[in-house]
Structure formats: structure tokens, C-alpha cells
Amino acid sequence: MSSPRLRVQFETLFQHFDGKNSDVQLEDITEILFCTRRNARIVLNKLEEEGWIEWHPAAGRGKLSQLIFKRSKADVSENLAKRYLEEGKIGQALEVLDSDAAKLTQVIQGYLGLQHREGEQVVRLPYYRPLSMLNPHLQMRRTEIHIARQIFSGLTKLDDNDVLQPDLAHTWEMRSAKHWRFYLRPGVRFHNGELLTTDMVIESLLELRRLNLFSHLQSVTTPSPWVVDIHLFKDDFHLPLALSESQAKILLPERLRSEDYHIRPVGTGPYMVQSNDDKRLILRAFDGYFGFRPLLDQVEVWVIDEAYSSMVYPSLSKPIMDASSLSDEVELDPGCTFLLLNKRSGVAKDPRWAEFLASVLNGYQLFSYVPQEKVIELGLLQAFGIKPGWIDLYPKPNIEPPTELERISVAYQAQHPMFPVIAKTIKTILKRYHIDVDFVKYDASLQEPECVDVWIKAMGIATNRDDALAGWLLDYSNIESMSTDGDFARWSQLVDLWREGGCEEFPAREIGRQLVRSCQVIPMFHCWLGVNKDHSGALQNAKCNALGWFDFSQVWVKPELDN
């Protein structure tokens, strides 16, 4: 790519000659650019290679050469801005456009949003960070969970209305509360052409036993081709529902996976990963999908600088909002952002410290410290429980630290639009009590959670169903590693009681109440999620899901017709 310096040199010449073709001597160029004759020739050659000028040198000293401008200053700036956009460098693109956000918006609109390319429908969406973990058997963040659901299939799935539906299993039956039978679709292929076999399904299901949600899985067998029997240690009347979880997707056997499987996985879902790096993720519709082929041919998620993302184009997981109104298409996150206290090995193992932290770091306290513009930009709403509408957190009188303490460690994911703001607010509040904060920042996963006192986390549950709390509580909430054995066993028993048929409704409300009142979890904020209708263009059925995105496989483009 041409350097910013070359652009400045072009603009200097363009401005000097007022953009008009001119007869000029090389010495004039050296004076204008403040360089030697040799460097002037190099610059002119590079400008000609870029197609910005034509340079016709005249033979003989004193004769006039011809300088022809092929591009205007605006053309060159826009061309460079487009090249920077290709690399996801929004900040540099803005710089070459003289920090004119309106111009940048015009340029970027040509790259993001709906595109028609050689008869194909392509959607390009902006995002603020790379999507570097797409293996559903490992811990993923909210957006990665959404992407993985486009790439992989499970035995069952939830539809847009959170109703259980068949997926790789076309039907199933409960032989007993400890024995379920699933009938598989034959002829399903992975994106790389591998035929999905019954043995592959069994191998993938057996991997789930490392999760608490599936620790009661005893064995998986096949009594007949395309039939899988799952035997359990404990009764479970809701196993098909658990198998719709993102962690339960069926994966390619490990021996067939590439080294970069985490970022370029192979599944059986409606979209396949064409490429994935720190600049963009490209998903292609899988023509061999066993269900309905997606109507969008390609979905691209572009990584752009976080500082400019909301100014240029709204992320679907962080819609642009204003203080006066909310779109009907915007809904509250079904979970919340919360503080997880380390009651196992951190300062909160002392109940007095847990009570103190819960009294000074809850949403009541933090909300007043967050700048109003951030509240609007991030779509924050104060949380009184772990789900919207739940009230388990009440204002408490200010209390002093129970003992002297110099420092507290706070962990959070560095690449997140909200967490650094919360971390800064925590530091401000605790400073009033003469407590310093050591921040532990991480990218994908926290390596030593037992060494931190407070962990800023987002629930990231994938559905609006209350029973979605089961998988969250037992596994990806990290509550097990931060709570006492007795507390976690008690909460796990509530889930087991429901699975074994001891209660008809999932005890979500009781679990949420106990987590908050025990000071294990401190709810802070809910956030608004949604699809900005003004920027989704002609996309039809772009309905926001619980993860703040829309199902790529369900949307389509309505053509513009005269009548």
C-alpha cells in the first residue's frame, strides 16, 4: 500500500499546481517537495505507479517536462481510505479523509451492509474485535456462540421462538428417565465433505462428560445404524433440551481437525468458514446443508477499530441509541453484566468482605459513576437481579471495610466495550476506602481465576428461556471455581431436582435469588440488544436474538421492484 507520506507528497503537488496539468522542470519538483533530484524522481515514479499522475520527462537540461494529474486530491484520499478499510484500519482511513466522519461514512457504506456481487447476496457487518474462538466445546463469548450456531449442528436446537426442534436427530424418544434414544438423519456431511457417521456423533457426545451439565452421562451406544442410545446415571426428563446447548454441538472427530480448528472449524451447519483472521471472518452458505440452504450467500464480519465503530456504522450487538427513544426492535439482554466474587480463595471468603463489596460495588453505586454518554452509547440499564425484572438487590447502608486491606485484584476481558469502563469505576469507588485495585486483563480466558478477588463478567446466555440458566450456572459462569463446595452443591441440586422431575418449572428464580443474596454474584447492568432497522437495509426477517444478532440463515433480501 502507498504510504501516508506519498499521499502528502501528491497533495502538495496537487495544491501547488491547483490540480492542473503543467509543464515543469524537475528542479521545480525538488523545491516543492524539499528533496533531491534523485528522490524527486523516485516520488514521481511511485505516484505514476499508483495511477495518480503521469510524468513525461523531457530530454535535455532546461527543457520542460509534463506533469498530468490523473486523480484529484479527493479521489486519492478516498482510494487510500478504501484500502485502509480493507485492512480494518478505520482510524487511519479517517485520518486520510482529514478526520471527516461524514466522508468516512460515505466511503464505508460502500463496503459494509448489503452487497450484490455477481448475482450473490453478501452482507458485511462491523465488529470491534477478531472472533478467535469458534470451538463450541470450549468456552466462548456471546458473539462467538452466535457464530458457532451458524457453523455447527446439534442433535436438537431451539428455534427463533425458543421452542425445541429436531436438528441432526429427526426424532427422539424417552425409553426411561435414564435412557434416551435419538434417530439420526442419514447422509449429512461436514463442510469438508466428510460423511457424518453414527460413531462420530457418539465420540462427540462422549466429550461432553467433562461438563457438569452432562456429568450424569453414563454411556452412548448404537443399537442400529443411525440410532444413538444415551444412558444416564441419574434421571433426566429434559435431556433433549440440554442437547440444544451450544456446548453440545456435534464436532468433527479430533483426528480430522486442523491445527487452527478453533478459528476455522468445520461443522455441519448452514454456513461454513471460508476464512477467519484478525481482519475479518467470512462465512459461505453451505450448499450441502441438510436443511434449507441459507438465502444469503455470504456473511462477512469485519473487524474495525472500536473507537470508531459506533460513529461509522452500528454493530448489531451494540445498536446506536439516543437518550429519548428506543427502537421497537431493541430488547434487553436476557442476562446481565455482573461481578463474580471469589468466595473460595479471594478476599470475599470472609463473609464480611463479601457483604462490603456487595454494598459498595452494586449497580446502585456504580451507575452514578458511569458517564451518561457511556450509559447511552452502551445501552446500559441498572440491574436488580441476574435477569430483567428480577429484584433481589436492594440499597444497603454504607458500611466500612471490615479490616484493613491495601489491594484487591479485579479481572476482566480487555477487548470489551463495557468492562474497562466498569473497571475504572470500581477503582474510583474503592479509592474512597483507601483500597488500590490491581487489574488482571486477559483475552480469551482467565488463566488463574483462584488468584483474583473480583471478576467482571457477562452472562451471555443464548436464549430467553429460564432453564438456560442450567448450563450457565453449572459450567460457563465459572461460579464453581469461585464458590465454596457447599454453595455450588446446593445450587447444582436445584438443577438436578428439576431434571429428575422433582419440580415442574425450572427453579430459575430461586437460583437467581440465592446467588445474589449470598453475595456470590453482584448484578450491575442489563444492556439493550437489537438490530438497527435504519442500517439493515432490505434485509427481511432480521430479528434480534438473545445474543444480540440475527440468524444469518433465516434472513433474505427483498428486491426493489417497480410495482
Coordinates of C-alpha atoms in Angstrom, one line a residue:
M1 CA 0.0 0.0 0.0
S2 CA 1.1 3.5 -0.7
S3 CA 2.4 5.3 2.4
P4 CA 0.7 8.3 4.1
R5 CA 3.8 10.3 3.2
L6 CA 3.3 9.6 -0.5
R7 CA -0.3 10.9 -0.2
V8 CA 1.0 14.1 1.4
Q9 CA 3.5 14.5 -1.4
F10 CA 0.8 14.1 -4.0
E11 CA -1.4 16.6 -2.2
T12 CA 1.5 19.0 -2.0
L13 CA 2.0 18.9 -5.8
F14 CA -1.8 18.9 -6.4
Q15 CA -2.2 22.0 -4.3
H16 CA 0.8 23.8 -5.7
F17 CA -0.4 23.4 -9.3
D18 CA -4.1 23.8 -8.4
G19 CA -4.8 20.3 -9.8
K20 CA -4.0 21.5 -13.4
N21 CA -1.7 19.7 -15.8
S22 CA 1.6 21.6 -16.0
D23 CA 4.8 21.9 -17.8
V24 CA 7.6 21.9 -15.2
Q25 CA 11.2 21.3 -14.7
L26 CA 12.5 18.6 -12.3
E27 CA 14.2 21.3 -10.2
D28 CA 10.7 22.8 -9.5
I29 CA 9.6 19.5 -8.1
T30 CA 12.6 19.3 -5.8
E31 CA 11.8 22.8 -4.5
I32 CA 8.1 22.0 -3.9
L33 CA 8.8 18.7 -2.2
F34 CA 12.1 19.8 -0.4
C35 CA 14.1 16.8 -1.7
T36 CA 16.9 15.9 -4.0
R37 CA 16.6 15.3 -7.8
R38 CA 17.0 11.6 -7.1
N39 CA 14.3 11.5 -4.5
A40 CA 12.0 13.6 -6.7
R41 CA 12.3 11.0 -9.5
I42 CA 11.5 8.2 -7.0
V43 CA 8.4 10.0 -5.8
L44 CA 7.2 10.8 -9.3
N45 CA 7.7 7.1 -10.3
K46 CA 5.7 5.9 -7.3
L47 CA 2.9 8.4 -7.9
E48 CA 2.8 7.2 -11.5
E49 CA 2.7 3.5 -10.3
E50 CA -0.3 4.4 -8.2
G51 CA -2.0 5.8 -11.2
W52 CA -2.3 9.2 -9.6
I53 CA -0.2 11.1 -12.2
E54 CA 1.6 10.8 -15.5
W55 CA 5.1 12.1 -15.7
H56 CA 6.7 12.8 -19.1
P57 CA 10.3 13.8 -18.6
A58 CA 11.9 16.0 -21.3
A59 CA 15.3 15.1 -22.6
G60 CA 17.9 17.8 -22.0
R61 CA 18.7 20.3 -19.2
G62 CA 16.4 23.2 -19.0
K63 CA 13.6 21.7 -21.0
L64 CA 10.1 21.4 -19.5
S65 CA 8.7 18.0 -18.5
Q66 CA 4.9 17.4 -18.4
L67 CA 3.0 16.6 -15.2
I68 CA -0.5 15.3 -15.7
F69 CA -2.8 14.7 -12.8
K70 CA -4.9 11.6 -13.2
R71 CA -6.7 11.8 -9.9
S72 CA -8.0 14.6 -7.7
K73 CA -7.0 15.1 -4.1
A74 CA -10.4 13.7 -3.0
D75 CA -10.1 10.7 -5.3
V76 CA -6.7 9.8 -3.8
S77 CA -7.9 10.2 -0.2
E78 CA -10.9 8.1 -0.9
N79 CA -8.9 5.4 -2.6
L80 CA -6.5 5.2 0.3
A81 CA -9.4 5.2 2.8
K82 CA -10.8 2.2 1.0
R83 CA -7.5 0.4 1.2
Y84 CA -7.3 1.0 4.9
L85 CA -10.9 -0.3 5.3
E86 CA -9.8 -3.5 3.6
E87 CA -7.4 -3.9 6.5
G88 CA -9.9 -2.9 9.1
K89 CA -8.0 0.3 9.9
I90 CA -10.8 2.7 10.5
G91 CA -8.7 5.2 12.4
Q92 CA -6.2 5.6 9.5
A93 CA -9.0 5.7 7.0
L94 CA -10.5 8.6 8.9
E95 CA -7.1 10.3 9.1
V96 CA -6.6 10.3 5.3
L97 CA -10.1 11.8 4.9
D98 CA -9.0 14.8 7.1
S99 CA -10.9 13.4 10.1
D100 CA -14.2 14.0 8.3
A101 CA -16.6 11.4 9.7
A102 CA -19.3 12.2 7.1
K103 CA -16.9 11.4 4.3
L104 CA -15.8 8.2 6.1
T105 CA -19.4 7.1 6.5
Q106 CA -20.0 7.6 2.7
V107 CA -16.9 5.5 1.9
I108 CA -17.6 2.7 4.4
Q109 CA -21.2 2.4 3.3
G110 CA -19.8 1.1 0.0
Y111 CA -18.2 -1.7 2.0
L112 CA -20.5 -2.6 4.9
G113 CA -24.1 -3.6 4.8
L114 CA -25.8 -5.4 1.9
Q115 CA -23.8 -6.0 -1.3
H116 CA -24.8 -7.6 -4.6
R117 CA -21.8 -9.3 -6.2
E118 CA -22.0 -11.3 -9.4
G119 CA -25.6 -12.4 -8.6
E120 CA -24.8 -13.2 -5.0
Q121 CA -26.2 -11.6 -1.8
V122 CA -23.4 -10.6 0.6
V123 CA -23.8 -8.9 3.9
R124 CA -20.8 -7.2 5.6
L125 CA -21.2 -6.5 9.3
P126 CA -18.8 -4.5 11.5
Y127 CA -17.4 -5.7 14.8
Y128 CA -14.8 -4.4 17.2
R129 CA -12.6 -7.4 17.7
P130 CA -11.5 -10.6 16.0
L131 CA -13.5 -13.8 16.5
S132 CA -10.8 -16.1 17.7
M133 CA -12.6 -18.9 19.4
L134 CA -15.3 -20.8 17.5
N135 CA -15.0 -24.2 19.1
P136 CA -18.2 -24.8 21.0
H137 CA -16.7 -27.5 23.2
L138 CA -14.5 -24.7 24.7
Q139 CA -15.6 -21.5 26.5
M140 CA -16.9 -18.9 24.0
R141 CA -18.1 -15.3 24.3
R142 CA -21.5 -14.1 23.3
T143 CA -20.8 -13.3 19.7
E144 CA -18.7 -16.5 19.2
I145 CA -21.7 -18.5 20.5
H146 CA -23.9 -16.9 17.8
I147 CA -21.4 -17.6 15.0
A148 CA -20.9 -21.2 16.2
R149 CA -24.6 -21.8 16.0
Q150 CA -24.4 -20.8 12.3
I151 CA -21.5 -23.3 11.7
F152 CA -22.5 -26.3 13.8
S153 CA -25.5 -28.5 14.3
G154 CA -26.5 -30.5 17.4
L155 CA -28.9 -33.3 17.9
T156 CA -31.6 -30.7 18.8
K157 CA -31.9 -27.0 18.6
L158 CA -34.1 -24.1 19.7
D159 CA -35.9 -22.1 17.0
D160 CA -36.4 -18.3 16.9
N161 CA -39.2 -18.7 19.5
D162 CA -37.1 -20.8 21.8
V163 CA -39.1 -23.9 21.1
L164 CA -37.2 -27.2 20.9
Q165 CA -36.9 -28.6 17.3
P166 CA -35.1 -31.5 15.6
D167 CA -31.7 -30.9 14.1
L168 CA -29.2 -33.8 13.4
A169 CA -31.7 -36.0 15.2
H170 CA -35.0 -36.0 13.3
T171 CA -36.9 -37.5 16.2
W172 CA -36.2 -39.0 19.7
E173 CA -38.0 -40.9 22.4
M174 CA -37.6 -41.4 26.2
R175 CA -37.2 -45.1 26.8
S176 CA -36.9 -44.3 30.5
A177 CA -35.7 -41.3 32.5
K178 CA -32.2 -42.8 32.3
H179 CA -32.4 -43.9 28.7
W180 CA -33.0 -41.7 25.7
R181 CA -33.0 -42.8 22.0
F182 CA -32.2 -40.4 19.1
Y183 CA -32.8 -41.2 15.4
L184 CA -30.2 -39.5 13.2
R185 CA -30.6 -38.1 9.7
P186 CA -28.6 -40.1 7.2
G187 CA -26.4 -38.5 4.5
V188 CA -25.4 -35.5 6.5
R189 CA -21.9 -34.1 5.5
F190 CA -19.4 -31.8 7.2
H191 CA -18.3 -28.7 5.3
N192 CA -15.1 -30.6 4.2
G193 CA -17.1 -33.3 2.6
E194 CA -16.7 -35.9 5.4
L195 CA -19.8 -38.0 5.9
L196 CA -21.2 -37.7 9.4
T197 CA -21.4 -41.2 10.9
T198 CA -23.0 -42.6 14.0
D199 CA -19.6 -43.2 15.5
M200 CA -18.7 -39.5 15.1
V201 CA -21.8 -38.5 16.9
I202 CA -21.0 -40.9 19.7
E203 CA -17.5 -39.6 20.0
S204 CA -18.6 -36.0 20.1
L205 CA -21.3 -36.8 22.8
L206 CA -18.8 -38.6 25.0
E207 CA -16.7 -35.5 25.1
L208 CA -19.5 -33.7 26.9
R209 CA -18.9 -35.7 30.1
R210 CA -16.3 -33.2 31.2
L211 CA -19.1 -30.6 31.6
N212 CA -21.2 -30.5 34.8
L213 CA -24.3 -30.3 32.7
F214 CA -23.6 -33.7 31.2
S215 CA -21.6 -35.3 34.1
H216 CA -24.5 -37.8 34.5
L217 CA -23.9 -39.2 31.0
Q218 CA -23.0 -42.9 31.6
S219 CA -22.6 -44.2 28.1
V220 CA -23.5 -43.7 24.4
T221 CA -24.2 -46.7 22.2
T222 CA -25.8 -47.5 18.9
P223 CA -28.3 -50.4 18.7
S224 CA -28.7 -49.9 14.9
P225 CA -27.4 -47.7 12.1
W226 CA -28.4 -44.0 12.5
V227 CA -29.7 -44.7 16.0
V228 CA -28.0 -43.4 19.2
D229 CA -28.9 -44.5 22.8
I230 CA -27.8 -42.3 25.7
H231 CA -27.7 -43.9 29.1
L232 CA -27.6 -41.8 32.2
F233 CA -26.6 -42.2 35.9
K234 CA -29.5 -40.0 37.0
D235 CA -33.0 -39.4 35.8
D236 CA -33.2 -36.6 33.3
F237 CA -36.6 -35.7 31.8
H238 CA -35.1 -32.7 29.9
L239 CA -32.0 -34.2 28.2
P240 CA -33.1 -33.2 24.6
L241 CA -33.3 -29.6 25.9
A242 CA -29.8 -29.8 27.3
L243 CA -28.5 -31.2 24.0
S244 CA -29.7 -27.9 22.3
E245 CA -26.9 -26.0 24.2
S246 CA -24.1 -24.6 22.2
Q247 CA -21.6 -26.8 24.0
A248 CA -23.4 -29.9 22.8
K249 CA -22.9 -29.3 19.0
I250 CA -21.5 -32.2 17.1
L251 CA -17.9 -31.7 16.1
L252 CA -15.6 -33.3 13.6
P253 CA -13.5 -36.1 15.3
E254 CA -10.3 -34.7 16.7
R255 CA -8.1 -36.8 14.5
L256 CA -9.6 -35.0 11.4
R257 CA -9.3 -31.4 12.8
S258 CA -6.8 -29.0 11.5
E259 CA -4.3 -27.2 13.8
D260 CA -6.3 -24.0 13.5
Y261 CA -9.7 -25.6 14.2
H262 CA -10.5 -23.1 17.0
I263 CA -10.7 -20.3 14.5
R264 CA -11.5 -22.2 11.3
P265 CA -13.7 -25.0 12.4
V266 CA -15.6 -27.5 10.2
G267 CA -19.2 -28.2 11.1
T268 CA -22.5 -29.4 9.5
G269 CA -24.4 -26.2 9.9
P270 CA -25.9 -23.8 7.3
Y271 CA -22.6 -21.8 7.0
M272 CA -19.0 -22.8 6.5
V273 CA -15.9 -20.8 7.5
Q274 CA -14.2 -19.6 4.3
S275 CA -11.6 -17.6 6.2
N276 CA -11.0 -16.1 9.6
D277 CA -8.2 -13.8 10.7
D278 CA -7.7 -10.6 12.7
K279 CA -9.2 -8.6 9.9
R280 CA -12.4 -10.4 9.0
L281 CA -14.5 -13.6 9.3
I282 CA -16.1 -14.8 6.1
L283 CA -18.9 -17.4 6.2
R284 CA -20.2 -19.0 3.0
A285 CA -23.6 -20.7 2.6
F286 CA -23.1 -24.4 2.7
D287 CA -24.7 -25.9 -0.4
G288 CA -24.7 -29.3 1.1
Y289 CA -26.6 -28.3 4.2
F290 CA -29.1 -31.0 5.2
G291 CA -31.8 -28.3 5.9
F292 CA -32.9 -25.3 3.9
R293 CA -29.9 -23.6 2.2
P294 CA -29.4 -20.0 3.5
L295 CA -30.7 -17.3 1.2
L296 CA -27.7 -15.1 2.0
D297 CA -24.7 -16.4 0.0
Q298 CA -22.0 -14.9 2.2
V299 CA -21.7 -13.1 5.5
E300 CA -18.6 -11.2 6.4
V301 CA -17.8 -9.8 9.9
W302 CA -15.3 -7.0 9.6
V303 CA -13.0 -6.1 12.5
I304 CA -12.9 -2.3 12.8
D305 CA -11.4 -0.1 15.4
E306 CA -13.6 0.0 18.4
A307 CA -13.1 3.7 18.9
Y308 CA -14.9 4.4 15.6
S309 CA -17.3 1.6 15.3
S310 CA -20.4 3.3 16.7
M311 CA -19.6 6.6 14.9
V312 CA -19.4 4.9 11.5
Y313 CA -21.7 2.0 11.5
P314 CA -23.6 0.4 14.3
S315 CA -22.6 -3.1 15.4
L316 CA -25.6 -5.4 15.5
S317 CA -24.7 -6.3 19.1
K318 CA -24.4 -2.7 20.2
P319 CA -27.0 -0.6 18.3
I320 CA -26.8 3.1 18.2
M321 CA -29.3 4.6 20.6
D322 CA -30.3 8.0 21.8
A323 CA -31.5 9.2 25.2
S324 CA -35.0 10.0 24.1
S325 CA -36.2 6.8 22.3
L326 CA -35.7 3.2 21.8
S327 CA -36.5 1.2 18.7
D328 CA -39.2 -1.4 18.9
E329 CA -36.6 -3.9 17.6
V330 CA -34.4 -3.5 20.7
E331 CA -34.7 -5.9 23.6
L332 CA -33.0 -6.3 26.9
D333 CA -30.2 -8.9 27.2
P334 CA -31.8 -11.9 29.0
G335 CA -28.9 -12.0 31.4
C336 CA -26.8 -9.2 32.9
T337 CA -23.3 -8.0 33.4
F338 CA -22.2 -8.9 36.9
L339 CA -19.4 -9.1 39.4
L340 CA -18.4 -12.6 40.4
L341 CA -16.8 -12.6 43.9
N342 CA -14.1 -15.2 44.8
K343 CA -15.6 -16.7 47.9
R344 CA -13.4 -19.7 47.6
S345 CA -9.9 -18.2 47.9
G346 CA -10.3 -14.5 47.5
V347 CA -11.0 -11.7 49.9
A348 CA -14.7 -12.5 49.8
K349 CA -14.2 -15.8 51.5
D350 CA -14.6 -13.6 54.6
P351 CA -18.4 -13.0 54.6
R352 CA -17.9 -9.5 56.0
W353 CA -15.8 -8.6 52.9
A354 CA -18.4 -10.2 50.6
E355 CA -21.0 -8.1 52.2
F356 CA -18.9 -4.9 52.0
L357 CA -18.1 -5.4 48.3
A358 CA -21.8 -6.2 47.5
S359 CA -22.8 -3.0 49.3
V360 CA -20.4 -0.6 47.5
L361 CA -20.0 -2.2 44.1
N362 CA -23.6 -3.0 43.1
G363 CA -25.5 -1.3 40.3
Y364 CA -26.9 1.3 42.6
Q365 CA -23.4 2.6 43.4
L366 CA -21.7 2.1 40.0
F367 CA -24.4 3.6 37.9
S368 CA -24.0 7.1 39.2
Y369 CA -20.2 6.9 38.4
V370 CA -20.6 5.9 34.7
P371 CA -20.7 8.9 32.4
Q372 CA -24.1 9.5 30.9
E373 CA -22.8 9.4 27.4
K374 CA -21.4 5.9 28.1
V375 CA -24.7 4.8 29.5
I376 CA -26.4 5.8 26.3
E377 CA -23.7 4.5 24.0
L378 CA -23.5 1.1 25.6
G379 CA -27.3 0.8 26.2
L380 CA -27.0 0.2 29.9
L381 CA -29.9 -0.3 32.3
Q382 CA -29.4 -0.9 36.1
A383 CA -29.8 -4.5 37.1
F384 CA -31.5 -5.5 40.4
G385 CA -31.3 -9.3 39.6
I386 CA -29.5 -11.5 37.2
K387 CA -32.4 -11.4 34.7
P388 CA -34.5 -8.4 33.7
G389 CA -37.5 -7.8 36.0
W390 CA -36.0 -9.7 39.0
I391 CA -35.4 -7.7 42.1
D392 CA -33.0 -9.3 44.5
L393 CA -30.7 -6.4 45.1
Y394 CA -31.7 -3.7 47.5
P395 CA -29.9 -0.5 48.5
K396 CA -27.8 -1.1 51.6
P397 CA -26.4 1.5 54.1
N398 CA -22.8 2.4 53.5
I399 CA -20.5 0.2 55.6
E400 CA -16.8 0.4 56.2
P401 CA -14.3 -2.2 55.2
P402 CA -14.3 -4.9 58.0
T403 CA -10.5 -5.0 58.2
E404 CA -7.5 -3.1 56.7
L405 CA -6.8 -4.1 53.2
E406 CA -4.4 -2.4 50.7
R407 CA -5.3 -4.0 47.4
I408 CA -7.9 -6.0 45.6
S409 CA -7.5 -7.7 42.3
V410 CA -10.1 -7.3 39.6
A411 CA -10.1 -9.4 36.4
Y412 CA -11.8 -8.6 33.1
Q413 CA -11.6 -9.2 29.3
A414 CA -9.5 -6.4 27.8
Q415 CA -11.3 -6.4 24.5
H416 CA -14.8 -5.4 25.6
P417 CA -16.7 -2.1 25.1
M418 CA -18.1 -2.1 28.7
F419 CA -15.6 -3.8 31.0
P420 CA -12.9 -1.2 31.0
V421 CA -15.5 1.4 32.0
I422 CA -16.7 -0.7 34.9
A423 CA -13.2 -1.5 36.0
K424 CA -12.3 2.2 36.1
T425 CA -15.5 2.9 38.1
I426 CA -14.6 0.1 40.6
K427 CA -11.2 1.7 41.1
T428 CA -12.7 5.1 41.7
I429 CA -15.2 3.8 44.3
L430 CA -12.6 1.7 46.2
K431 CA -10.2 4.5 46.3
R432 CA -12.6 6.3 48.7
Y433 CA -11.8 3.4 51.2
H434 CA -8.1 3.7 50.6
I435 CA -8.1 0.4 48.6
D436 CA -6.0 0.1 45.5
V437 CA -7.0 -2.1 42.6
D438 CA -4.8 -4.4 40.6
F439 CA -6.3 -5.2 37.2
V440 CA -5.9 -8.6 35.6
K441 CA -6.7 -8.3 31.9
Y442 CA -7.0 -11.2 29.6
D443 CA -8.1 -12.0 26.0
A444 CA -9.7 -15.4 25.7
S445 CA -9.7 -17.0 29.2
L446 CA -8.5 -16.2 32.7
Q447 CA -5.7 -18.5 33.4
E448 CA -5.7 -18.4 37.3
P449 CA -9.2 -17.4 38.5
E450 CA -8.3 -18.5 42.0
C451 CA -5.9 -15.6 42.2
V452 CA -8.4 -12.8 41.7
D453 CA -10.9 -11.3 44.1
V454 CA -13.5 -9.9 41.7
W455 CA -14.3 -11.0 38.2
I456 CA -16.2 -8.7 35.8
K457 CA -18.3 -11.0 33.6
A458 CA -21.3 -11.1 31.2
M459 CA -23.8 -13.9 31.4
G460 CA -24.1 -14.3 27.6
I461 CA -26.9 -16.8 27.8
A462 CA -28.2 -17.8 24.3
T463 CA -31.9 -17.9 24.8
N464 CA -34.7 -16.2 26.7
R465 CA -35.7 -19.4 28.5
D466 CA -35.3 -19.5 32.2
D467 CA -33.9 -23.0 32.0
A468 CA -30.9 -21.6 30.0
L469 CA -29.5 -20.8 33.5
A470 CA -28.8 -24.5 34.0
G471 CA -25.8 -24.6 31.5
W472 CA -24.7 -21.2 32.6
L473 CA -24.7 -22.0 36.3
L474 CA -23.1 -25.4 36.0
D475 CA -20.4 -24.6 33.5
Y476 CA -19.6 -21.3 31.7
S477 CA -20.5 -18.9 34.6
N478 CA -17.2 -20.0 36.4
I479 CA -19.2 -20.0 39.6
E480 CA -17.9 -23.4 40.5
S481 CA -14.3 -22.2 40.7
M482 CA -15.2 -19.1 42.7
S483 CA -17.7 -20.5 45.2
T484 CA -17.5 -22.8 48.2
D485 CA -18.1 -26.5 47.6
G486 CA -21.2 -26.4 49.8
D487 CA -22.8 -23.5 48.0
F488 CA -22.2 -24.9 44.5
A489 CA -23.5 -28.3 45.5
R490 CA -26.7 -26.7 46.8
W491 CA -27.3 -24.7 43.6
S492 CA -26.5 -27.8 41.5
Q493 CA -29.0 -29.8 43.4
L494 CA -31.7 -27.4 42.4
V495 CA -30.9 -28.1 38.8
D496 CA -30.9 -31.9 39.4
L497 CA -34.2 -31.7 41.2
W498 CA -35.8 -30.2 38.1
R499 CA -34.1 -32.6 35.7
E500 CA -35.2 -35.6 37.8
G501 CA -38.9 -34.4 37.7
G502 CA -39.0 -33.1 41.3
C503 CA -40.4 -29.8 40.2
E504 CA -42.3 -28.9 37.0
E505 CA -40.8 -25.5 36.4
F506 CA -37.1 -24.8 36.3
P507 CA -36.1 -23.1 39.6
A508 CA -34.5 -20.1 37.9
R509 CA -36.0 -17.6 40.3
E510 CA -34.7 -19.4 43.4
I511 CA -31.2 -19.8 41.9
G512 CA -31.0 -16.2 41.0
R513 CA -32.2 -15.1 44.4
Q514 CA -29.6 -17.3 46.2
L515 CA -26.7 -16.2 44.0
V516 CA -27.4 -12.5 44.7
R517 CA -28.3 -12.7 48.4
S518 CA -25.3 -14.9 49.2
C519 CA -23.1 -12.2 47.7
Q520 CA -21.7 -14.7 45.2
V521 CA -22.9 -12.6 42.3
I522 CA -23.5 -8.8 42.2
P523 CA -25.7 -7.8 39.3
M524 CA -24.7 -4.5 37.7
F525 CA -26.3 -3.8 34.3
H526 CA -28.6 -5.1 31.7
C527 CA -27.9 -3.9 28.2
W528 CA -30.1 -3.3 25.2
L529 CA -29.6 -5.6 22.2
G530 CA -31.0 -5.2 18.8
V531 CA -30.8 -4.8 15.0
N532 CA -30.9 -1.2 13.9
K533 CA -33.6 -1.1 11.2
D534 CA -32.1 2.0 9.6
H535 CA -28.9 0.1 8.8
S536 CA -30.2 -3.3 8.0
G537 CA -31.5 -2.1 4.6
A538 CA -33.5 -4.6 2.6
L539 CA -32.8 -7.5 4.9
Q540 CA -36.0 -9.3 5.8
N541 CA -36.6 -11.3 9.0
A542 CA -33.6 -9.7 10.7
K543 CA -35.0 -10.4 14.2
C544 CA -32.7 -9.8 17.1
N545 CA -32.0 -13.0 19.2
A546 CA -30.9 -13.3 22.8
L547 CA -27.2 -12.9 21.7
G548 CA -27.8 -9.5 20.1
W549 CA -27.6 -10.8 16.5
F550 CA -29.9 -12.2 13.9
D551 CA -29.9 -15.7 12.5
F552 CA -28.0 -15.4 9.2
S553 CA -29.7 -18.5 7.8
Q554 CA -33.2 -17.0 8.2
V555 CA -32.8 -13.6 6.6
W556 CA -33.2 -12.7 2.9
V557 CA -33.1 -9.7 0.7
K558 CA -36.3 -8.3 -0.7
P559 CA -35.7 -6.9 -4.2
E560 CA -36.7 -3.4 -5.2
L561 CA -39.5 -3.7 -7.8
D562 CA -41.3 -1.0 -9.8
N563 CA -44.7 -2.4 -8.9

